[in-house]
Short mmCIF file of C-alpha atoms in Angstrom, two decimals:
data_model
loop_
_atom_site.label_atom_id
_atom_site.label_comp_id
_atom_site.label_asym_id
_atom_site.label_seq_id
_atom_site.Cartn_x
_atom_site.Cartn_y
_atom_site.Cartn_z
CA MET A 52 -13.88 -9.38 12.75
CA SER A 53 -16.91 -8.54 10.61
CA ASP A 54 -16.46 -4.83 10.02
CA GLN A 55 -13.50 -4.37 12.35
CA LEU A 56 -10.32 -4.40 10.27
CA PHE A 57 -8.10 -3.94 13.30
CA PRO A 58 -8.29 -5.99 16.49
CA ASP A 59 -9.23 -4.25 19.69
CA ALA A 60 -5.86 -3.25 21.18
CA ASP A 61 -4.29 -0.21 22.83
CA ALA A 62 -1.31 -0.22 20.50
CA HIS A 63 -0.69 -1.42 16.93
CA VAL A 64 2.95 -2.24 16.17
CA ILE A 65 3.81 -2.92 12.54
CA ASP A 66 6.69 -4.68 10.86
CA THR A 67 8.33 -3.52 7.63
CA ASP A 68 6.47 -6.10 5.53
CA LEU A 69 3.06 -4.54 6.25
CA PHE A 70 3.98 -1.11 4.99
CA ILE A 71 5.79 -2.50 1.94
CA ALA A 72 2.77 -4.61 0.97
CA PHE A 73 0.77 -1.39 0.61
CA GLU A 74 3.61 0.67 -0.80
CA ARG A 75 4.53 -1.66 -3.64
CA ASN A 76 0.88 -1.98 -4.65
CA GLY A 77 0.33 1.78 -4.65
CA ALA A 78 -2.21 1.33 -1.88
CA VAL A 79 -0.76 3.39 1.00
CA ASN A 80 -3.79 5.69 0.68
CA LEU A 81 -6.07 2.73 1.43
CA LEU A 82 -4.11 1.94 4.58
CA GLU A 83 -4.39 5.60 5.60
CA ARG A 84 -8.11 5.57 5.01
CA SER A 85 -8.63 2.39 7.03
CA THR A 86 -6.56 3.66 9.98
CA SER A 87 -8.39 6.97 10.10
CA GLU A 88 -11.82 5.33 9.87
CA HIS A 89 -10.88 2.98 12.70
CA ASN A 90 -9.10 5.62 14.73
CA VAL A 91 -5.85 3.64 14.74
CA THR A 92 -2.28 4.96 14.79
CA LEU A 93 0.33 2.52 13.51
CA LEU A 94 3.48 2.37 15.62
CA VAL A 95 6.78 1.79 13.87
CA PRO A 96 9.89 0.58 15.74
CA GLN A 97 13.06 2.56 14.94
CA ARG A 98 14.57 -0.31 12.99
CA VAL A 99 11.46 -0.68 10.85
CA TYR A 100 11.48 3.06 10.19
CA ASP A 101 15.12 2.89 9.04
CA GLU A 102 14.34 -0.04 6.76
CA LEU A 103 11.49 1.89 5.15
CA ARG A 104 13.78 4.73 4.15
CA PRO A 105 17.03 3.27 2.82
CA GLU A 106 19.74 5.34 1.16
CA ASN A 107 19.36 5.95 -2.58
CA LEU A 108 15.63 6.28 -2.39
CA PRO A 109 13.72 5.97 -5.61
CA TYR A 110 11.52 8.92 -4.54
CA ASP A 111 11.88 12.32 -2.85
CA THR A 112 9.71 11.76 0.17
CA PRO A 113 9.44 8.19 1.45
CA PRO A 114 5.76 7.25 1.89
CA VAL A 115 6.41 6.46 5.55
CA ASP A 116 7.49 10.06 6.15
CA SER A 117 4.34 11.39 4.52
CA ALA A 118 2.35 9.05 6.76
CA ILE A 119 4.15 10.32 9.86
CA GLU A 120 3.53 13.89 8.81
CA ALA A 121 -0.15 13.12 8.30
CA GLY A 122 -0.22 11.62 11.79
CA TRP A 123 -1.41 8.06 11.20
CA VAL A 124 2.04 6.50 11.67
CA ARG A 125 4.28 7.23 14.64
CA VAL A 126 7.89 6.14 15.24
CA LEU A 127 8.43 4.53 18.63
CA ASP A 128 11.11 5.52 21.13
CA GLU A 129 14.22 3.39 21.34
CA VAL A 130 13.68 -0.11 22.64
CA ASP A 131 14.53 -0.40 26.33
CA TYR A 132 17.35 -2.91 25.99
CA ALA A 133 18.24 -2.65 29.68
CA ASN A 134 14.86 -4.01 30.71
CA PRO A 135 15.22 -7.78 31.26
CA VAL A 136 11.74 -8.57 29.90
CA VAL A 137 12.57 -6.66 26.73
CA SER A 138 15.95 -8.30 26.24
CA SER A 139 14.65 -11.80 26.98
CA THR A 140 11.83 -11.26 24.49
CA MET A 141 14.32 -10.23 21.84
CA ASP A 142 16.53 -13.23 22.60
CA MET A 143 13.56 -15.55 22.27
CA VAL A 144 12.60 -14.00 18.91
CA ARG A 145 16.15 -14.48 17.65
CA ARG A 146 16.05 -18.12 18.68
CA TYR A 147 12.80 -18.62 16.79
CA ILE A 148 14.06 -16.91 13.63
CA SER A 149 17.25 -18.91 13.81
CA ALA A 150 15.40 -22.21 14.32
CA ALA A 151 12.97 -21.48 11.45
CA ASP A 152 15.59 -20.60 8.88
CA GLU A 153 18.18 -23.05 10.15
CA ARG A 154 20.87 -20.44 10.46
CA ALA A 155 23.19 -20.05 13.41
CA GLU A 156 21.73 -17.85 16.12
CA HIS A 157 24.69 -15.47 16.10
CA THR A 158 23.90 -14.57 12.47
CA ILE A 159 20.52 -13.20 13.53
CA GLU A 160 21.09 -9.68 14.83
CA GLN A 161 19.39 -8.44 17.93
CA ALA A 162 17.87 -5.62 15.88
CA ASP A 163 16.08 -8.28 13.79
CA ALA A 164 13.95 -8.86 16.87
CA GLU A 165 13.07 -5.21 17.36
CA VAL A 166 9.34 -5.62 16.70
CA GLY A 167 9.32 -7.96 19.72
CA GLY A 168 11.49 -5.57 21.73
CA ALA A 169 9.19 -2.64 20.93
CA THR A 170 6.13 -4.67 21.95
CA ALA A 171 7.71 -5.67 25.26
CA THR A 172 8.82 -2.08 25.88
CA LEU A 173 5.24 -0.79 25.46
CA LEU A 174 3.90 -3.37 27.91
CA GLU A 175 6.68 -2.90 30.45
CA ARG A 176 6.33 0.88 30.45
CA GLU A 177 2.59 0.47 30.77
CA ALA A 178 2.17 2.57 27.65
CA ALA A 179 -0.30 -0.08 26.50
CA GLU A 180 -2.20 -2.92 28.15
CA SER A 181 -2.65 -4.78 24.91
CA VAL A 182 -0.64 -4.77 21.70
CA ALA A 183 -1.51 -6.01 18.22
CA VAL A 184 1.56 -7.00 16.20
CA TYR A 185 1.39 -6.91 12.38
CA THR A 186 3.96 -9.06 10.61
CA ASN A 187 4.23 -11.95 8.18
CA ASP A 188 7.02 -13.47 10.19
CA VAL A 189 5.13 -16.27 11.91
CA ALA A 190 8.28 -17.61 13.59
CA ALA A 191 9.20 -14.21 15.03
CA PHE A 192 5.69 -13.73 16.37
CA ARG A 193 5.72 -17.18 17.97
CA GLY A 194 8.87 -16.06 19.82
CA ILE A 195 7.23 -12.80 20.95
CA GLU A 196 4.14 -14.62 22.14
CA ARG A 197 6.07 -17.26 24.01
CA ALA A 198 8.46 -14.86 25.72
CA LEU A 199 5.68 -12.52 26.79
CA THR A 200 3.50 -15.39 28.00
CA GLU A 201 6.37 -16.54 30.20
CA GLN A 202 6.52 -12.98 31.58
CA GLY A 203 2.84 -12.95 32.47
CA TYR A 204 1.59 -11.00 29.47
CA GLU A 205 -0.48 -13.84 28.09
CA GLN A 206 -3.61 -12.57 26.30
CA GLN A 207 -2.06 -9.12 25.95
CA VAL A 208 -0.47 -9.62 22.54
CA GLN A 209 -2.31 -10.43 19.35
CA PHE A 210 -0.97 -11.48 16.00
CA VAL A 211 -2.23 -10.08 12.71
CA LYS A 212 -0.67 -11.41 9.54
CA SER A 213 0.32 -8.44 7.38
CA PHE A 214 -0.94 -10.07 4.19
CA ASP A 215 -4.34 -10.70 5.80
CA LEU A 216 -4.73 -7.04 6.74
CA PHE A 217 -3.61 -6.04 3.25
CA ASP A 218 -6.23 -8.31 1.65
CA ASP A 219 -8.98 -7.15 4.02
CA VAL A 220 -8.24 -3.46 3.47
CA CYS A 221 -8.11 -3.87 -0.31
CA ASP A 222 -11.34 -5.88 -0.35
CA ARG A 223 -13.06 -3.18 1.63
CA TYR A 224 -11.83 -0.04 -0.10
CA ARG A 225 -10.36 -0.79 -3.49
CA PHE A 226 -13.61 -0.67 -5.41
CA GLN A 227 -15.08 2.24 -3.54
CA GLY A 228 -14.89 5.75 -4.89
CA MET B 170 3.76 -31.92 -13.52
CA PRO B 171 4.16 -34.57 -16.20
CA GLY B 172 7.23 -34.45 -18.37
CA THR B 173 10.06 -33.12 -16.32
CA LEU B 174 12.93 -31.82 -18.32
CA SER B 175 16.23 -32.32 -16.60
CA SER B 176 19.82 -31.89 -17.60
CA ARG B 177 20.14 -35.66 -17.45
CA SER B 178 18.18 -36.25 -20.66
CA HIS B 179 20.12 -34.41 -23.36
CA PRO B 180 22.58 -32.24 -21.50
CA LEU B 181 23.81 -29.91 -24.20
CA GLU B 182 20.62 -29.63 -26.22
CA THR B 183 18.50 -29.02 -23.17
CA MET B 184 20.95 -26.50 -21.74
CA LEU B 185 20.88 -24.54 -24.99
CA ALA B 186 17.08 -24.61 -25.11
CA VAL B 187 16.83 -23.35 -21.57
CA SER B 188 19.38 -20.58 -22.15
CA ASP B 189 17.21 -19.57 -25.08
CA VAL B 190 14.18 -19.14 -22.87
CA ILE B 191 16.21 -17.25 -20.29
CA ARG B 192 17.64 -14.83 -22.85
CA ASN B 193 14.57 -14.33 -24.99
CA ARG B 194 11.76 -12.91 -22.89
CA ARG B 195 9.25 -13.60 -25.63
CA TYR B 196 9.87 -17.31 -25.13
CA ALA B 197 9.65 -16.87 -21.38
CA ALA B 198 6.31 -15.09 -21.80
CA VAL B 199 4.94 -17.91 -23.98
CA TYR B 200 6.17 -20.55 -21.52
CA ALA B 201 4.60 -18.67 -18.57
CA ARG B 202 1.30 -18.30 -20.39
CA ILE B 203 1.15 -22.02 -21.28
CA LEU B 204 1.97 -22.94 -17.70
CA GLU B 205 -0.76 -20.64 -16.44
CA LEU B 206 -3.43 -21.99 -18.79
CA GLY B 207 -2.61 -25.71 -18.44
CA THR B 208 -3.09 -27.15 -21.93
CA PRO B 209 -3.98 -24.20 -24.20
CA THR B 210 -4.13 -23.89 -27.97
CA VAL B 211 -1.87 -21.38 -29.71
CA GLU B 212 -4.83 -19.00 -30.06
CA GLU B 213 -5.46 -19.15 -26.32
CA VAL B 214 -1.79 -18.47 -25.60
CA ALA B 215 -1.77 -15.53 -28.01
CA ALA B 216 -4.89 -13.99 -26.46
CA GLY B 217 -2.96 -12.91 -23.40
CA LEU B 218 0.20 -11.72 -25.12
CA ASP B 219 1.27 -8.68 -27.10
CA SER B 220 2.76 -10.67 -29.99
CA SER B 221 0.72 -11.62 -33.07
CA THR B 222 -0.77 -15.11 -33.33
CA THR B 223 1.72 -15.91 -36.11
CA THR B 224 4.67 -15.02 -33.89
CA VAL B 225 3.24 -16.97 -30.98
CA TYR B 226 2.65 -19.91 -33.30
CA GLU B 227 6.33 -19.86 -34.31
CA ASP B 228 7.46 -19.48 -30.71
CA VAL B 229 5.32 -22.39 -29.52
CA ASN B 230 6.66 -24.52 -32.36
CA HIS B 231 10.22 -23.64 -31.44
CA LEU B 232 9.67 -24.39 -27.74
CA SER B 233 8.02 -27.65 -28.67
CA GLU B 234 10.92 -28.65 -30.95
CA VAL B 235 13.49 -28.03 -28.22
CA GLY B 236 11.33 -29.85 -25.68
CA ILE B 237 10.48 -27.04 -23.26
CA VAL B 238 6.80 -27.53 -24.01
CA GLU B 239 5.07 -30.62 -25.37
CA ARG B 240 2.15 -31.14 -27.69
CA VAL B 241 -0.56 -33.14 -25.98
CA THR B 242 -3.02 -33.65 -28.86
CA GLU B 243 -2.99 -35.77 -32.01
CA THR B 244 -5.38 -33.63 -34.04
CA GLN B 245 -5.94 -29.93 -34.74
CA PRO B 246 -6.26 -27.58 -32.98
CA HIS B 247 -3.25 -28.72 -31.04
CA ARG B 248 -2.86 -28.14 -27.36
CA TYR B 249 0.42 -27.72 -25.52
CA ARG B 250 1.68 -28.24 -22.02
CA ALA B 251 4.70 -26.68 -20.31
CA ARG B 252 7.27 -29.19 -19.13
CA SER B 253 8.80 -28.74 -15.71
CA VAL B 254 12.25 -27.35 -16.30
CA GLU B 255 14.50 -28.18 -13.37
CA MET B 256 18.20 -27.85 -13.89
CA THR B 257 21.39 -26.20 -12.82
CA VAL B 258 22.78 -23.71 -15.27
CA GLN B 259 26.30 -22.42 -15.32
CA GLU B 260 26.70 -19.05 -16.95
CA ALA B 261 30.01 -17.22 -16.87
CA GLU B 262 31.15 -17.49 -13.25
CA GLU B 263 27.74 -18.19 -11.80
CA THR B 264 25.74 -21.33 -11.19
CA TYR B 265 22.04 -21.16 -10.55
CA GLN B 266 18.93 -23.22 -10.38
CA VAL B 267 16.38 -22.94 -13.20
CA SER B 268 12.78 -23.79 -12.36
CA PRO B 269 9.36 -23.05 -13.87
CA THR B 270 9.00 -20.38 -11.17
CA LEU B 271 12.15 -18.62 -12.37
CA LEU B 272 10.94 -18.68 -15.97
CA VAL B 273 7.59 -17.18 -14.96
CA ALA B 274 9.44 -14.54 -12.89
CA LEU B 275 11.54 -13.65 -15.95
CA ALA B 276 8.38 -13.28 -18.01
CA ARG B 277 6.70 -11.12 -15.35
CA ALA B 278 9.77 -8.89 -15.07
CA GLU B 279 8.64 -7.31 -18.34
CA SER B 280 5.49 -5.87 -16.79
CA ASN B 281 6.33 -5.71 -13.08
CA ASP B 282 8.59 -2.75 -12.27
CA ASP B 283 9.85 -4.15 -8.96
CA LEU B 284 10.83 -7.42 -10.57
CA GLY B 285 12.31 -5.67 -13.62
CA LEU B 286 14.47 -3.46 -11.43
CA TYR B 287 15.64 -6.42 -9.38
CA LEU B 288 16.57 -8.31 -12.54
CA ASP B 289 18.46 -5.31 -13.94
CA ARG B 290 20.46 -4.95 -10.75
CA ASN B 291 21.11 -8.60 -9.95
CA GLY B 292 20.88 -10.50 -13.22
CA THR B 293 19.21 -13.84 -13.88
CA ALA B 294 21.44 -15.59 -11.35
CA GLY B 295 20.43 -13.02 -8.72
CA LEU B 296 16.77 -13.51 -9.52
CA ALA B 297 17.22 -17.29 -9.30
CA THR B 298 18.70 -16.84 -5.82
CA ALA B 299 15.77 -14.62 -4.85
CA VAL B 300 13.37 -17.38 -5.99
CA GLU B 301 15.09 -19.78 -3.56
CA TYR B 302 14.66 -17.26 -0.72
CA ALA B 303 11.04 -16.67 -1.77
CA ARG B 304 10.26 -20.37 -1.48
CA ASP B 305 11.58 -20.33 2.10
CA TYR B 306 9.71 -17.08 2.75
CA VAL B 307 6.43 -18.68 1.67
CA ARG B 308 7.19 -21.61 3.97
CA GLY B 309 7.77 -19.16 6.85
CA ARG B 310 11.38 -20.28 6.97
CA THR B 311 13.14 -17.00 6.31
CA ASN B 312 12.59 -13.26 6.27
CA ALA B 313 13.78 -10.24 4.31
CA ARG B 314 16.38 -9.26 6.93
CA VAL B 315 18.22 -12.54 6.57
CA MET B 316 18.14 -12.28 2.78
CA ALA B 317 19.20 -8.61 2.84
CA ARG B 318 22.22 -9.40 4.99
CA GLU B 319 23.31 -12.44 3.01
CA GLU B 320 22.80 -10.81 -0.39
CA ASP B 321 24.06 -7.39 0.72
CA ILE B 322 20.98 -5.45 -0.41
CA PRO B 323 18.62 -3.11 1.49
CA VAL B 324 15.80 -4.76 3.47
CA LEU B 325 13.27 -2.71 1.48
CA GLU B 326 14.53 -4.26 -1.76
CA ALA B 327 14.62 -7.78 -0.30
CA GLU B 328 11.12 -7.53 1.19
CA THR B 329 9.69 -6.10 -2.02
CA VAL B 330 11.10 -8.82 -4.29
CA LEU B 331 10.10 -11.52 -1.79
CA GLN B 332 6.51 -10.29 -1.78
CA VAL B 333 6.34 -10.20 -5.59
CA LEU B 334 7.95 -13.65 -5.92
CA ARG B 335 5.72 -15.07 -3.18
CA GLU B 336 2.73 -14.55 -5.44
CA ILE B 337 4.50 -16.38 -8.29
CA VAL B 338 5.62 -19.26 -6.04
CA LEU B 339 2.07 -19.72 -4.74
CA GLU B 340 0.76 -19.75 -8.29
CA VAL B 341 3.38 -22.01 -9.91
CA GLU B 342 4.08 -24.32 -6.97
CA PRO B 343 0.66 -24.92 -5.40
CA ASN B 344 2.07 -27.79 -3.36
CA VAL B 345 4.58 -25.66 -1.50
CA GLU B 346 3.96 -25.90 2.23
CA ASP B 347 2.89 -22.41 3.28
CA GLU B 348 2.10 -23.07 6.93
CA LEU B 349 4.92 -23.30 9.40
CA ASP B 350 4.55 -26.20 11.83
CA LEU B 351 4.68 -24.27 15.10
CA GLU B 352 5.00 -27.28 17.37
CA GLU B 353 7.93 -28.53 15.38
CA LEU B 354 9.43 -25.05 15.61
CA ASP B 355 8.91 -24.93 19.40
CA ALA B 356 10.72 -28.26 19.63
CA ALA B 357 13.62 -26.99 17.50
CA VAL B 358 13.96 -23.97 19.79
CA GLU B 359 13.96 -26.26 22.84
CA GLU B 360 16.63 -28.38 21.29
CA SER B 361 18.83 -25.40 20.45
CA SER B 362 18.53 -23.97 23.98
CA SER B 363 19.51 -27.23 25.63
CA GLU B 364 22.71 -27.48 23.60
#
């Protein structure tokens, strides 16, 4: 990935941790710049969107809303829970999160697996042939990858660690005018 | 780290010394700076802090007397090393775990707004709990949603503090395992599904 910051994929689904990494470092503008230069739109599952704009906001306009308005972030439609591939992907993600943090599976909500559900929904609806998923949650991604491989989508999902993209984008743009 | 300070050595004295560092951010800042530099002189410690060299000199002396840091040289200029403070503290109704990472986090809360806000809202005990989550977060063992639910805070707040503390954990605890063993995880998932 020499000068390509983003992997070659039809869709780029991001988890909450990616946006927060840029937001808390005052670097959302760098993320915007990198997406526009690479012609990438970041897709945000509903749940992630809700998490990025909690009640009692410390600011008037949440950065994610400005990004949506500017067009480089888009909120995804509801996850298609009725689709068996989607629901089995989400179940698998829950099992992985639960195994990693040694908490009972019932304490992990289905919505916690929404990044996986959104990815499966895009593939099942043929809205994308390939999806890059941006998260720091290695366990959750392992669940997504395994579930979708079992469903025949092997090679169609790629993992990008949010912190790696953050570092790459900052290295590239921070010291430029 | 050589010289671990635990509540087993001199329970009351050590407890009081540690409470001192927790309450007085200037001490926390000096401790954090010594830990960061390894075995600095007072001048080196003072170079990165806002206080005057005289004040830092007094603070280092105090921390050395109570045993939170130790002098490692016989001759001038003296060098000091931070001891590893690991103990359980009970304050009012709450019990929490003190570690070098927590002390550095307290020191950083002065200059980091996200950490400062978290400390204001949740207190030292709350920050100590967040450090425990952050250690698991670095290890890939938990995420902000789990912490948010268990601590009854927004995911945005949990994720933000976890990301700030992650940097401190990686710095202060270089031996922390930061790669999740995926094969072990696969096996754990298998085991849970066959139950």
